[in-house]
Coordinates of C-alpha atoms and ligand atoms in Angstrom, one line a residue:
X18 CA 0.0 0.0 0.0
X19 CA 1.3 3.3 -0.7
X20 CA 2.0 5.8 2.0
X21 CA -1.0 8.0 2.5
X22 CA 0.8 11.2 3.1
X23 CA 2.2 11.3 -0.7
X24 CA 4.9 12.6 0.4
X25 CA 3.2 15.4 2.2
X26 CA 4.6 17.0 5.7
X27 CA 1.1 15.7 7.6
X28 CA 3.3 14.7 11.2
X29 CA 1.9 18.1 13.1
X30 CA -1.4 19.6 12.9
X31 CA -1.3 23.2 11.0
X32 CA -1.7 26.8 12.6
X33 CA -5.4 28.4 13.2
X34 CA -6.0 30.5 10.8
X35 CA -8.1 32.5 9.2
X36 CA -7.9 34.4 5.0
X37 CA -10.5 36.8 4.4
X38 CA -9.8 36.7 0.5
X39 CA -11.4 33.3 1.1
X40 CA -14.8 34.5 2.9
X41 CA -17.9 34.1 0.2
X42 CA -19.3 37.9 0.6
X43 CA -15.3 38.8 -0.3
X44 CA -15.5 36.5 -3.1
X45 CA -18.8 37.9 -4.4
X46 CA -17.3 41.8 -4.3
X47 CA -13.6 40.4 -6.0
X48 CA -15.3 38.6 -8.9
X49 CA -18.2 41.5 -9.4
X50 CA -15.2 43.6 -10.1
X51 CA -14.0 41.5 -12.4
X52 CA -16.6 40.4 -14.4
X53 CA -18.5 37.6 -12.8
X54 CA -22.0 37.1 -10.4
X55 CA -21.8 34.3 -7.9
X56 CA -24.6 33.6 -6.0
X57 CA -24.9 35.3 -2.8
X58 CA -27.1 32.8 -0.9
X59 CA -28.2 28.8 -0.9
X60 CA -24.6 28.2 -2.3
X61 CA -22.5 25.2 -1.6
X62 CA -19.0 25.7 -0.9
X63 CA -16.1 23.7 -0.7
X64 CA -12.6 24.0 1.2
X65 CA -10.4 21.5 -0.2
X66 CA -7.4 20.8 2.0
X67 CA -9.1 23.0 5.1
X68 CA -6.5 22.2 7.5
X69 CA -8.0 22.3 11.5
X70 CA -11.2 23.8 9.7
X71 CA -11.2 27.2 11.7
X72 CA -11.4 29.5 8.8
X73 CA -14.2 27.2 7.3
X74 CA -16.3 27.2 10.1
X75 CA -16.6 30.9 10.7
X76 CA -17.2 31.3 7.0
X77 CA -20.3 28.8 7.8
X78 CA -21.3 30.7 11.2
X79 CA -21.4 33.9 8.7
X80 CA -23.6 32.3 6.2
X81 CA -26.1 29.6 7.9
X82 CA -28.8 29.8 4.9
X83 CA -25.2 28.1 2.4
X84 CA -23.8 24.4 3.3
X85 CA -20.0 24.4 4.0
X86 CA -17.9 20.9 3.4
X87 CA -14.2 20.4 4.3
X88 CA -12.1 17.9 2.9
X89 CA -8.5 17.0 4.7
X90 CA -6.8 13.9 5.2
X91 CA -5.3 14.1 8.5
X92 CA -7.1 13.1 11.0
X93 CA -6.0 15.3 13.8
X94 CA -7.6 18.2 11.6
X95 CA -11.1 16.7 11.1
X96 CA -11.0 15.7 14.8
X97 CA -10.5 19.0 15.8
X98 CA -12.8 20.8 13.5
X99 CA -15.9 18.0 13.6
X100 CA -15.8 18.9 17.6
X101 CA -15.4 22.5 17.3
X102 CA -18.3 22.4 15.2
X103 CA -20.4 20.7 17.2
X104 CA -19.7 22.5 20.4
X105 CA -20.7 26.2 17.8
X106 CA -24.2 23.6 16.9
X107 CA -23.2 24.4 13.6
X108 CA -25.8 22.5 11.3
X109 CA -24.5 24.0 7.7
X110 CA -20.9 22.4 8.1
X111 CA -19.5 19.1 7.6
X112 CA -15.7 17.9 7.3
X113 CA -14.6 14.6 5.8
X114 CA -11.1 12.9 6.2
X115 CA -10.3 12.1 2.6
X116 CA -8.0 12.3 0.1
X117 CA -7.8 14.2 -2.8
X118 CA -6.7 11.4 -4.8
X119 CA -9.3 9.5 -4.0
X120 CA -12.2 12.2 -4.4
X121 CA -11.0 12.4 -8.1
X122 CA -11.8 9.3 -8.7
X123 CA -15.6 9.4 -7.4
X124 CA -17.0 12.8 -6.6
X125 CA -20.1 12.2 -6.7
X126 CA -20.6 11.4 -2.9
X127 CA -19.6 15.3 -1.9
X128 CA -22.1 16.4 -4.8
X129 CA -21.6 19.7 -7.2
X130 CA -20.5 23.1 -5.6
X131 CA -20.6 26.5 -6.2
X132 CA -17.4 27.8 -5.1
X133 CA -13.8 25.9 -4.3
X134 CA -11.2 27.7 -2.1
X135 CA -7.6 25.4 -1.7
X136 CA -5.9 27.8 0.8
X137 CA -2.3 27.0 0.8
X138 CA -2.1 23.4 -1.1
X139 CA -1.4 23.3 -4.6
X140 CA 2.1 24.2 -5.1
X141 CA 3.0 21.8 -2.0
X142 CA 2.1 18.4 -3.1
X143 CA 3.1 15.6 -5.4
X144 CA 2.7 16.5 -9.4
X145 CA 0.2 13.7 -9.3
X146 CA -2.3 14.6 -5.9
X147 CA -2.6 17.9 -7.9
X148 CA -3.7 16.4 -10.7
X149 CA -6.2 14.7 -9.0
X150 CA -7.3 17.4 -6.8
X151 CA -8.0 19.6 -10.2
X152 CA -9.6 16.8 -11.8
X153 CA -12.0 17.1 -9.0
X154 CA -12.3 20.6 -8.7
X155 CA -13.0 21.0 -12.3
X156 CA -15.7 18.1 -12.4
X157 CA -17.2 19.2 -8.7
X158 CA -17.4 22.5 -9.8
X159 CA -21.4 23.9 -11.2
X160 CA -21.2 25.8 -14.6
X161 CA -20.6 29.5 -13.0
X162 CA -18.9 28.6 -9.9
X163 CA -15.4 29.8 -9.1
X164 CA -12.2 28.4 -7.4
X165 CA -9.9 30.3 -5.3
X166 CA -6.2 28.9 -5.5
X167 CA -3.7 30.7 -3.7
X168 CA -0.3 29.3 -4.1
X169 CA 3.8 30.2 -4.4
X170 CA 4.5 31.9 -7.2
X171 CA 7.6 32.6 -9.0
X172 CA 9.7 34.8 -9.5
X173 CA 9.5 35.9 -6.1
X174 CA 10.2 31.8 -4.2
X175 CA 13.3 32.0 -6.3
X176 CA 15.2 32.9 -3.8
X177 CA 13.8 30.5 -1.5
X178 CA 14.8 27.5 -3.7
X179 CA 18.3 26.5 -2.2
X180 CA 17.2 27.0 1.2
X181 CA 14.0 24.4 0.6
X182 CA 16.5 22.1 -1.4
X183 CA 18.6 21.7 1.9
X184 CA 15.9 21.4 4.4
X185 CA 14.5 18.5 2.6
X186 CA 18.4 16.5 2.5
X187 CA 18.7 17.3 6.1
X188 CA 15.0 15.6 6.7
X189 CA 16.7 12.2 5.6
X190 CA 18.0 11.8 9.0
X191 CA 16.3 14.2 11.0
X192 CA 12.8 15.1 12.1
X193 CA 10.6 17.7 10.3
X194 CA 11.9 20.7 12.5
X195 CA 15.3 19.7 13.3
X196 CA 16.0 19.7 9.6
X197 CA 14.8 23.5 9.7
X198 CA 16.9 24.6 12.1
X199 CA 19.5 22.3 10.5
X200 CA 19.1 23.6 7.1
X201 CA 19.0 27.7 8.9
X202 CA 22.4 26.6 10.5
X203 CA 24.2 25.4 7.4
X204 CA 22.7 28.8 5.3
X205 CA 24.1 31.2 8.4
X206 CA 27.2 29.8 8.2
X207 CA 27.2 30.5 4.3
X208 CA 26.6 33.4 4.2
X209 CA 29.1 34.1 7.6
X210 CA 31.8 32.8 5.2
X211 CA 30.6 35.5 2.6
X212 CA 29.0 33.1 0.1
X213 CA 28.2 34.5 -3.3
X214 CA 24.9 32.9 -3.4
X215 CA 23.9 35.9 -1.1
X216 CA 25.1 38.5 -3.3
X217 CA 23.4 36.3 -6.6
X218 CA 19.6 36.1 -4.6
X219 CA 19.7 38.9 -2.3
X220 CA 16.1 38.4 -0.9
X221 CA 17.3 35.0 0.7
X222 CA 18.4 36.7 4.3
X223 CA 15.3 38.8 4.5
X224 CA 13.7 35.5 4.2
X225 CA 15.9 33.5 6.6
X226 CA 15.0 36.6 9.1
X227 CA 11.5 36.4 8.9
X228 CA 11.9 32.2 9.6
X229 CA 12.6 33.2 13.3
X230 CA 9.3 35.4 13.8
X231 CA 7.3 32.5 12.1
X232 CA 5.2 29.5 13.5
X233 CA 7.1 26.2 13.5
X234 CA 3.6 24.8 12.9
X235 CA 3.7 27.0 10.0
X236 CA 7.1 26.7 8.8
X237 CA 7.3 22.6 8.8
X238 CA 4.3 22.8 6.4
X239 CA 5.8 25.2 4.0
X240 CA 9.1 24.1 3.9
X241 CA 9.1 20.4 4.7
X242 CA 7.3 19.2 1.8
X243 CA 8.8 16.8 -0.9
X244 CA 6.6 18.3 -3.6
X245 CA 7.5 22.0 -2.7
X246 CA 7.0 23.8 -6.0
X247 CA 6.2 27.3 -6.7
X248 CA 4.6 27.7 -10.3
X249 CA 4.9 30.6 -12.7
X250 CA 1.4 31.7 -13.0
X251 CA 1.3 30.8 -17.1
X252 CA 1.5 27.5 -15.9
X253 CA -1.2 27.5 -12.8
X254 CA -3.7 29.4 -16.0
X255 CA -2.8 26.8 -18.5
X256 CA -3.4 23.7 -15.9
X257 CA -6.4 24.9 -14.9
X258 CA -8.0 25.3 -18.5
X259 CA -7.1 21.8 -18.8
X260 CA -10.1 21.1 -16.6
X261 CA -12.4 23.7 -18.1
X262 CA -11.5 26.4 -15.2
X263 CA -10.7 29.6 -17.3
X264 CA -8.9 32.2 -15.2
X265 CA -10.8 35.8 -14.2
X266 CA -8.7 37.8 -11.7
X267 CA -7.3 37.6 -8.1
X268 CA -8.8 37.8 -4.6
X269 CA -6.2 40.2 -3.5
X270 CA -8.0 43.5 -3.8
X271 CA -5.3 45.5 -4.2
X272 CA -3.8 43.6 -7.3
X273 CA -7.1 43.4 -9.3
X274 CA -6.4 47.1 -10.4
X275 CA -3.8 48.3 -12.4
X276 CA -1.9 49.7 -9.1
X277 CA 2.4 49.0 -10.4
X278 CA 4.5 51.6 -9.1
X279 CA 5.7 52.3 -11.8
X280 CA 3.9 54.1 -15.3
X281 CA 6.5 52.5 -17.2
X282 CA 6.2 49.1 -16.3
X283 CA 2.6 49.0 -15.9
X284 CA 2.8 50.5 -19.3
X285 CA 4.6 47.5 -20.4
X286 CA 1.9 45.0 -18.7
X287 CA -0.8 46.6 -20.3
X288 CA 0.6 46.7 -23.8
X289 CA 0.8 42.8 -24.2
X290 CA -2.2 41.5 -26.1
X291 CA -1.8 38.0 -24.8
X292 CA -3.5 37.5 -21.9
X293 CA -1.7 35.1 -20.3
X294 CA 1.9 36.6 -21.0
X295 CA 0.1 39.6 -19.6
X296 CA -0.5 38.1 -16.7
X297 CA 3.2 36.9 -16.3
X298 CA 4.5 39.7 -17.2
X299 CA 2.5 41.5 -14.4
X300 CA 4.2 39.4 -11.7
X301 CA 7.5 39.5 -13.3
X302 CA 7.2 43.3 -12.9
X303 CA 6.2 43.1 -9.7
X304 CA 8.3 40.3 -8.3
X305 CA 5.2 38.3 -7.2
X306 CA 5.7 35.3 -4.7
X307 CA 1.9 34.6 -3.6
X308 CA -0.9 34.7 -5.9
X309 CA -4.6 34.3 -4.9
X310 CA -6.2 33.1 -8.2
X311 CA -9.6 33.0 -9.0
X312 CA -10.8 30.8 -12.0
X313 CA -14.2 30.2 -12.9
X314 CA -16.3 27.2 -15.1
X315 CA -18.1 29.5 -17.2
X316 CA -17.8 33.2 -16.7
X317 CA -21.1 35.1 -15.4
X318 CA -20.8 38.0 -17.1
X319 CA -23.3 40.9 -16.1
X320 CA -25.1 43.1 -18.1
X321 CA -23.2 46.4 -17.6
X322 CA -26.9 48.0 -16.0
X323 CA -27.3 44.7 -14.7
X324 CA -23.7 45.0 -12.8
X325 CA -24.2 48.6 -11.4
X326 CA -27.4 47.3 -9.7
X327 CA -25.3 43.7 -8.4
X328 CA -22.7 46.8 -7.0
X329 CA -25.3 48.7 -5.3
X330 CA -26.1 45.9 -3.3
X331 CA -22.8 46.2 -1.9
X332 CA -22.2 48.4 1.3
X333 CA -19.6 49.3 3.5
X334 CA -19.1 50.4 6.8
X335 CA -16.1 52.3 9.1
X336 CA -13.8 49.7 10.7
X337 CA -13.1 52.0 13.6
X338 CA -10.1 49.6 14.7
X339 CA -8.4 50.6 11.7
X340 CA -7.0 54.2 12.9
X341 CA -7.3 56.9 9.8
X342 CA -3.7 58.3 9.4
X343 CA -3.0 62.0 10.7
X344 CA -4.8 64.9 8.9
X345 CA -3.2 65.0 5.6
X346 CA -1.7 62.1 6.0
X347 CA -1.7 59.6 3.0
X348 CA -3.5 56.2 3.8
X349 CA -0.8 53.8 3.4
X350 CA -2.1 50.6 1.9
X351 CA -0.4 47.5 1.3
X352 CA -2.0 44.4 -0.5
X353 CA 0.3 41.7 -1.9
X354 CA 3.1 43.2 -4.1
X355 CA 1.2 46.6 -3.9
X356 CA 1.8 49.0 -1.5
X357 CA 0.8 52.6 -2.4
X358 CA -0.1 55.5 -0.2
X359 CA -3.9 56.7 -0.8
X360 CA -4.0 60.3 -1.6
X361 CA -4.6 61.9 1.9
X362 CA -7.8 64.3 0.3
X363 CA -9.0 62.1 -1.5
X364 CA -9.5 58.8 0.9
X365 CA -10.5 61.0 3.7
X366 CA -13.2 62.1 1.9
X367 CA -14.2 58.4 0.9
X368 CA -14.1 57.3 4.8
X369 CA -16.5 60.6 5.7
X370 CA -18.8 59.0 3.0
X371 CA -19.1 55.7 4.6
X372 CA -19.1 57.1 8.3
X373 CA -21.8 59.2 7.2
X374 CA -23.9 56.5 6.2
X375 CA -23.4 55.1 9.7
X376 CA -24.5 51.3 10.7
X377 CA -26.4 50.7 7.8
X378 CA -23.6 51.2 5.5
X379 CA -22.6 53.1 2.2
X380 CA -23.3 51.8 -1.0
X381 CA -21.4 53.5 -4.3
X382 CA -24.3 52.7 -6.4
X383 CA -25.8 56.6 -6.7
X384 CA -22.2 57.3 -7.5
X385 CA -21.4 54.5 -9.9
X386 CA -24.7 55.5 -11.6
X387 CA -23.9 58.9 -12.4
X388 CA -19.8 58.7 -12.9
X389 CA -18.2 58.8 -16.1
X390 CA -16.6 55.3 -17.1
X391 CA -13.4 56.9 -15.3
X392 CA -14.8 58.2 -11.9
X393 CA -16.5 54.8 -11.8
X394 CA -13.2 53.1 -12.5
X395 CA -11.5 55.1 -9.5
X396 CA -14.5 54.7 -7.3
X397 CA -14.2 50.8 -8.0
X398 CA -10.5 50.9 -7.2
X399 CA -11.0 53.2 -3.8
X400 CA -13.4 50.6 -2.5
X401 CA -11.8 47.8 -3.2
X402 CA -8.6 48.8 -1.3
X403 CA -10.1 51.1 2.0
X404 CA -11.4 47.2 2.2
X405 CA -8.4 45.3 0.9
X406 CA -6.4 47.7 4.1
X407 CA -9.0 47.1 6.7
X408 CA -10.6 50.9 7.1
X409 CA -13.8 50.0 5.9
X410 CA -15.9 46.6 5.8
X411 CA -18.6 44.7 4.1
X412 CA -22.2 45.2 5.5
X413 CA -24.0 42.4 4.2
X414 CA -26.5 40.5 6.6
X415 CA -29.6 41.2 8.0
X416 CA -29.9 42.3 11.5
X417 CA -32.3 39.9 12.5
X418 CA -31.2 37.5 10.1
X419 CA -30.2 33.7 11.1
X420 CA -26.3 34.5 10.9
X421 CA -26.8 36.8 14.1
X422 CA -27.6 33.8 16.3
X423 CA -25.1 31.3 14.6
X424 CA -22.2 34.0 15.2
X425 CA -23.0 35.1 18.5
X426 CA -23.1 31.4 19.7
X427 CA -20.0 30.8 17.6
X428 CA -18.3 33.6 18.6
X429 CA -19.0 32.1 22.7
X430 CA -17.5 29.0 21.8
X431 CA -14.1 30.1 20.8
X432 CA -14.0 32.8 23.3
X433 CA -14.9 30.9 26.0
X434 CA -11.9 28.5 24.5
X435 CA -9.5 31.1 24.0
X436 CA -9.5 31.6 27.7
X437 CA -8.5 28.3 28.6
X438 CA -5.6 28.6 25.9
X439 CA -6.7 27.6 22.5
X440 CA -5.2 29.7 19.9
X441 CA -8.4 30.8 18.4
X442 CA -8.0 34.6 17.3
X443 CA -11.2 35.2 15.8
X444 CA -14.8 36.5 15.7
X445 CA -17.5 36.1 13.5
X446 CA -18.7 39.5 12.2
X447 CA -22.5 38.9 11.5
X448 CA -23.6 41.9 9.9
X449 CA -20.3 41.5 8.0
X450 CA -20.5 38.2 6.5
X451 CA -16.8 37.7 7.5
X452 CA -14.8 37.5 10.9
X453 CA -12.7 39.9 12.5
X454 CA -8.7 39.7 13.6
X455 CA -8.3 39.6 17.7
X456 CA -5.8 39.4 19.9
X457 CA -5.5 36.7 22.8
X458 CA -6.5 39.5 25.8
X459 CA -9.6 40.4 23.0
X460 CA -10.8 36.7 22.8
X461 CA -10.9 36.9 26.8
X462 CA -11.9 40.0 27.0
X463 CA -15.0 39.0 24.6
X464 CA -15.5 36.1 27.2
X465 CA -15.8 38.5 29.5
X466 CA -18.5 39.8 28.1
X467 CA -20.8 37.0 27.0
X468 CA -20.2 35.8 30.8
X469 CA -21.6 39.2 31.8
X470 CA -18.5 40.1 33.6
X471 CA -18.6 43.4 35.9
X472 CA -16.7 46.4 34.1
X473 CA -14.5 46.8 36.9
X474 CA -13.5 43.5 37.6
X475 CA -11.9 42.8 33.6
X476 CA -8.1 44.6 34.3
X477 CA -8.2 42.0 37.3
X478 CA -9.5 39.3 35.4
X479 CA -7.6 39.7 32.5
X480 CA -4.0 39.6 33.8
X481 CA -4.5 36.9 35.6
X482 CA -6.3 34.9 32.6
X483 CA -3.0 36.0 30.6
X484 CA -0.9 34.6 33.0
X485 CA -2.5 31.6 33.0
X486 CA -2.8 30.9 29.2
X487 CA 1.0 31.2 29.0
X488 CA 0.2 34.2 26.9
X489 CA 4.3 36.2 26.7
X490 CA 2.4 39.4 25.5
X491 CA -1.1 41.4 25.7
X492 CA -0.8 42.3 21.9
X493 CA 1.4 40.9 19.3
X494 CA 5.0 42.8 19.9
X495 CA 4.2 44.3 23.1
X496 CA 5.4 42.2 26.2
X497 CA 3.5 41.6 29.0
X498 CA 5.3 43.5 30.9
X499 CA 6.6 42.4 35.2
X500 CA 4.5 42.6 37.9
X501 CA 4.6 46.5 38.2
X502 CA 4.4 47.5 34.9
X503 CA 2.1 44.5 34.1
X504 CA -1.4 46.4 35.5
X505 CA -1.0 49.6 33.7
X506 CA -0.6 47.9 30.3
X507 CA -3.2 45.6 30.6
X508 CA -5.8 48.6 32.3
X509 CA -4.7 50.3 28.9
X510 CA -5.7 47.7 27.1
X511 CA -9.2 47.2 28.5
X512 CA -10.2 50.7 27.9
X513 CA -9.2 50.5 24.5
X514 CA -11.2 47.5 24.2
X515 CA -13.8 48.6 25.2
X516 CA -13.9 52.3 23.6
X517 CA -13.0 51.2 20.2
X518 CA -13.0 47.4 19.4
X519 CA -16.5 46.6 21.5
X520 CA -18.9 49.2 20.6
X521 CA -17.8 47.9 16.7
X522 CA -18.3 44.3 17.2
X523 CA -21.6 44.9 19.6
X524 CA -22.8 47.1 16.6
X525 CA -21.9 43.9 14.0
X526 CA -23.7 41.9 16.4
X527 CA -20.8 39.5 16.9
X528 CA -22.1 39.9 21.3
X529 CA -24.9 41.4 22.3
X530 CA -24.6 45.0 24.3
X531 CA -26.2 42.2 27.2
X532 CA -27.3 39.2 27.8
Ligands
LIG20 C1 -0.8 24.3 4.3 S1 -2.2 23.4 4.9 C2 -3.4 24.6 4.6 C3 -4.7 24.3 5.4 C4 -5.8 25.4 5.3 N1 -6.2 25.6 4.0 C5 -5.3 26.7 5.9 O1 -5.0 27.6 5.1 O2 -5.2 26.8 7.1 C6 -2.5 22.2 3.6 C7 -3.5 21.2 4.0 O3 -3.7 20.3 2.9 C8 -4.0 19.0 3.4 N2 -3.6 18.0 2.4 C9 -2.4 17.8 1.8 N3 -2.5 16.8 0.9 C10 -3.8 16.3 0.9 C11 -4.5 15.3 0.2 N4 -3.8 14.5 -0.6 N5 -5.8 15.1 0.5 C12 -6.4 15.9 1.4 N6 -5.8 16.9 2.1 C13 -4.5 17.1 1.9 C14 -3.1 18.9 4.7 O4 -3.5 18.0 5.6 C15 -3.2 20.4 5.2 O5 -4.2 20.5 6.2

């Protein structure tokens, strides 16, 4: 029998995580955009390779009227995700231990879907498994439905290449992240003896630096596969038409306009008639490294009136734990390979426009209505990365609506989880179809109030839960400090908790203002 892993690193469970390219009401806004209607409820939706099923179940929490399956063939990760599910008494999800090999070969058990996310997965395993997994995708996939694939691109891993070459000959003899630190060893001490290979891929220490800030969970899955192989993106398109996926754009906001930093060399993309050496030549310029593809089985193309009205439907609120920069200040926004900074005026105004609107949210559509093809162009762009940064979000449920009651419980499960350790840094945002980025001390602090908690007893509460949870920091970068500095910080922290992040997510109705 042949070894089930296929070569894979499957010998530790994965990080929690969580992608909001991958949410469904994202998905919906990045292929409108671009030129394609998904259905925005009674979907099915797939997450092939979901890893400890986190991310998929809040994307179920979000959306309880759609049905959610995961698929991943390590047990550990459907253990954890089944139970987690079932503690949330989420109804809408399911996850199945199998493989992808074995899926190609007879779908028709997991039935058709109507979008595909593989998060992380195709440019890590063997030539053959990803065959099989987009023989499946392409055949599991309904005419009009869409697959996100987000994978290592190059040129941007060439750097990376020698470094993954040696991890792999020191994992002959030693375990998955003593051949790491093994193969981080052997490159210091090249580039100590001043190596050319340094001088000939200069990103390669940047990248060995940002190994020690990264997850070993992490790191032993990226780097510790047999089959690690980043793909130009000519060859990801030209794969996926082989199974009828044509490709439509990206789920990284930011890239989906023409944003180079450079007239020149965007210039030079935009002259190329072919679209895919268009598309190469777009990460060439840009030095791209991780793409986040979207493909679809038939594009959905709207009416032009008809995709004005889908846009409309679209609004957006302030994300107040996004900070605006000072007055005048240009809004720096980074997305991918893009960073740009947002003319100051301009964006400002944008953000008073959506504040204005308040909690039920702006919508562009009187402005994209009466535009010319240009200021709808810019209006497009400006929404796409004030949401791509984080200053605004989507407001896309109903306040009453089912997802209000499937969040909030969710939401209690993994706090009330968080406080007794579990690295679960996450809420669902109901009203936003999507969750929300917290720290450990907001998980607890969110406890604190689904339990009701007295105001004046969190600062208390809270260091000590810290403590306890073996937590080394109250927010990421920012120790927690000895026993007399230790209360200041952490009374800091509660107020801005609760004058910034909990009046946002009580008005999202991820907890309720009481119980
Ligand atoms: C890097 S992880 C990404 C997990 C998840 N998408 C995320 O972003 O957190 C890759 C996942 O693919 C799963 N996987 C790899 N090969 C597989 C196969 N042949 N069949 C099913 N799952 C597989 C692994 O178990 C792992 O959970």
């Amino acid at each position: 029998m042949t070894n089930w892993k296929h070569g894979y690193f499957a010998d530790a469970g994965y990080v929690f995580g969580h992608q909001a390219e991958t949410m469904p009401a994202w998905l919906q806004w990045a292929a409108l955009i671009q030129g394609h209607v998904l259905p925005r409820k009674g979907f099915r939706y797939l997450d092939a390779g979901c890893g400890q099923g986190l991310n998929l179940l809040l994307a179920a929490a979000a959306n309880p009227d759609s049905e959610f399956v995961g698929v991943d063939f390590m047990p550990e990760h459907i253990a954890h995700a089944r139970q987690l599910a079932a503690q949330c008494k989420l109804s809408n999800v399911s996850f199945i231990e199998g493989d992808f090999v074995e899926l190609a070969r007879d779908p028709s058990p997991l039935g058709m879907f109507d979008y595909a996310v593989c998060h992380g997965i195709t440019t890590w395993i063997a030539p053959t498994v990803k065959a099989a997994l987009f023989e499946w995708i392409g055949q599991s996939l309904q005419p009009g439905g869409i697959f996100y694939n987000s994978y290592n691109t190059y040129p941007g891993w060439l750097s990376t290449v020698p470094f993954q070459h040696l991890v792999l000959l020191q994992q002959r003899s030693k375990s998955g992240t003593q051949a790491l630190s093994a193969a981080q060893q052997l490159m210091a001490q090249l580039q100590a003896t001043g190596s050319p290979l340094f001088e000939a891929l200069p990103k390669l220490s940047s990248r060995l630096e940002s190994l020690k800030k990264s997850d070993p969970a992490y790191l032993v899955q990226e780097y510790n596969n047999q089959s690690w192989q980043p793909v130009f993106v000519s060859q990801m398109i030209e794969a996926m038409a082989a199974v009828k996926l044509s490709y439509l754009g990206t789920a990284t906001l930011a890239e989906a306009h023409n944003l180079i930093p450079s007239a020149e060399r965007q210039a030079l993309v935009d002259s190329e008639p072919d679209p895919i050496l268009r598309e190469q030549l777009r990460d060439l310029a840009v030095n791209q490294l991780f793409r986040r593809d979207l493909y679809v089985k038939g594009q959905r193309r709207p009416w032009r009136p008809q995709q004005a009205l889908h846009l409309a439907e679209f609004r957006f609120v302030r994300n107040p734990t996004k900070a605006r920069p000072e007055p005048g200040a240009p809004y720096p926004i980074k997305g991918g390979v893009i960073e740009i900074d947002g003319n100051a005026e301009f964006y400002g105004a944008m953000l008073d426009s959506v504040e204005a609107c308040g909690a039920q949210g702006y919508s562009a559509g009187a402005d994209l209505a009466s535009g010319t093809d240009e200021e709808r162009s810019t209006l497009l762009t400006v929404m796409s990365l004030l949401l791509h940064a984080g200053y605004v979000e989507l407001r896309m449920g109903d306040d009453q609506g089912a997802g209000v009651q499937t969040g909030m419980r969710t939401n209690r499960v993994l706090a009330q989880h968080a406080v007794q350790g579990a690295p679960y840094r996450y809420a669902v945002l109901p009203l936003a179809a999507a969750a929300h980025s917290m720290s450990d001390a907001d998980m607890m602090m969110l406890h604190y109030q689904f339990e009701g908690v007295a105001a004046s007893q969190w600062t208390e509460r809270l260091g000590a839960d810290l403590l306890a949870a073996g937590s080394k920091s109250v927010q990421p970068g920012e120790a927690l400090g000895d026993a007399a500095t230790r209360p200041q910080l952490i009374n800091a922290l509660v107020q801005t908790f609760r004058d910034i992040k909990l009046p946002y997510l009580i008005s999202m109705k991820a907890v309720p203002t009481h119980l």
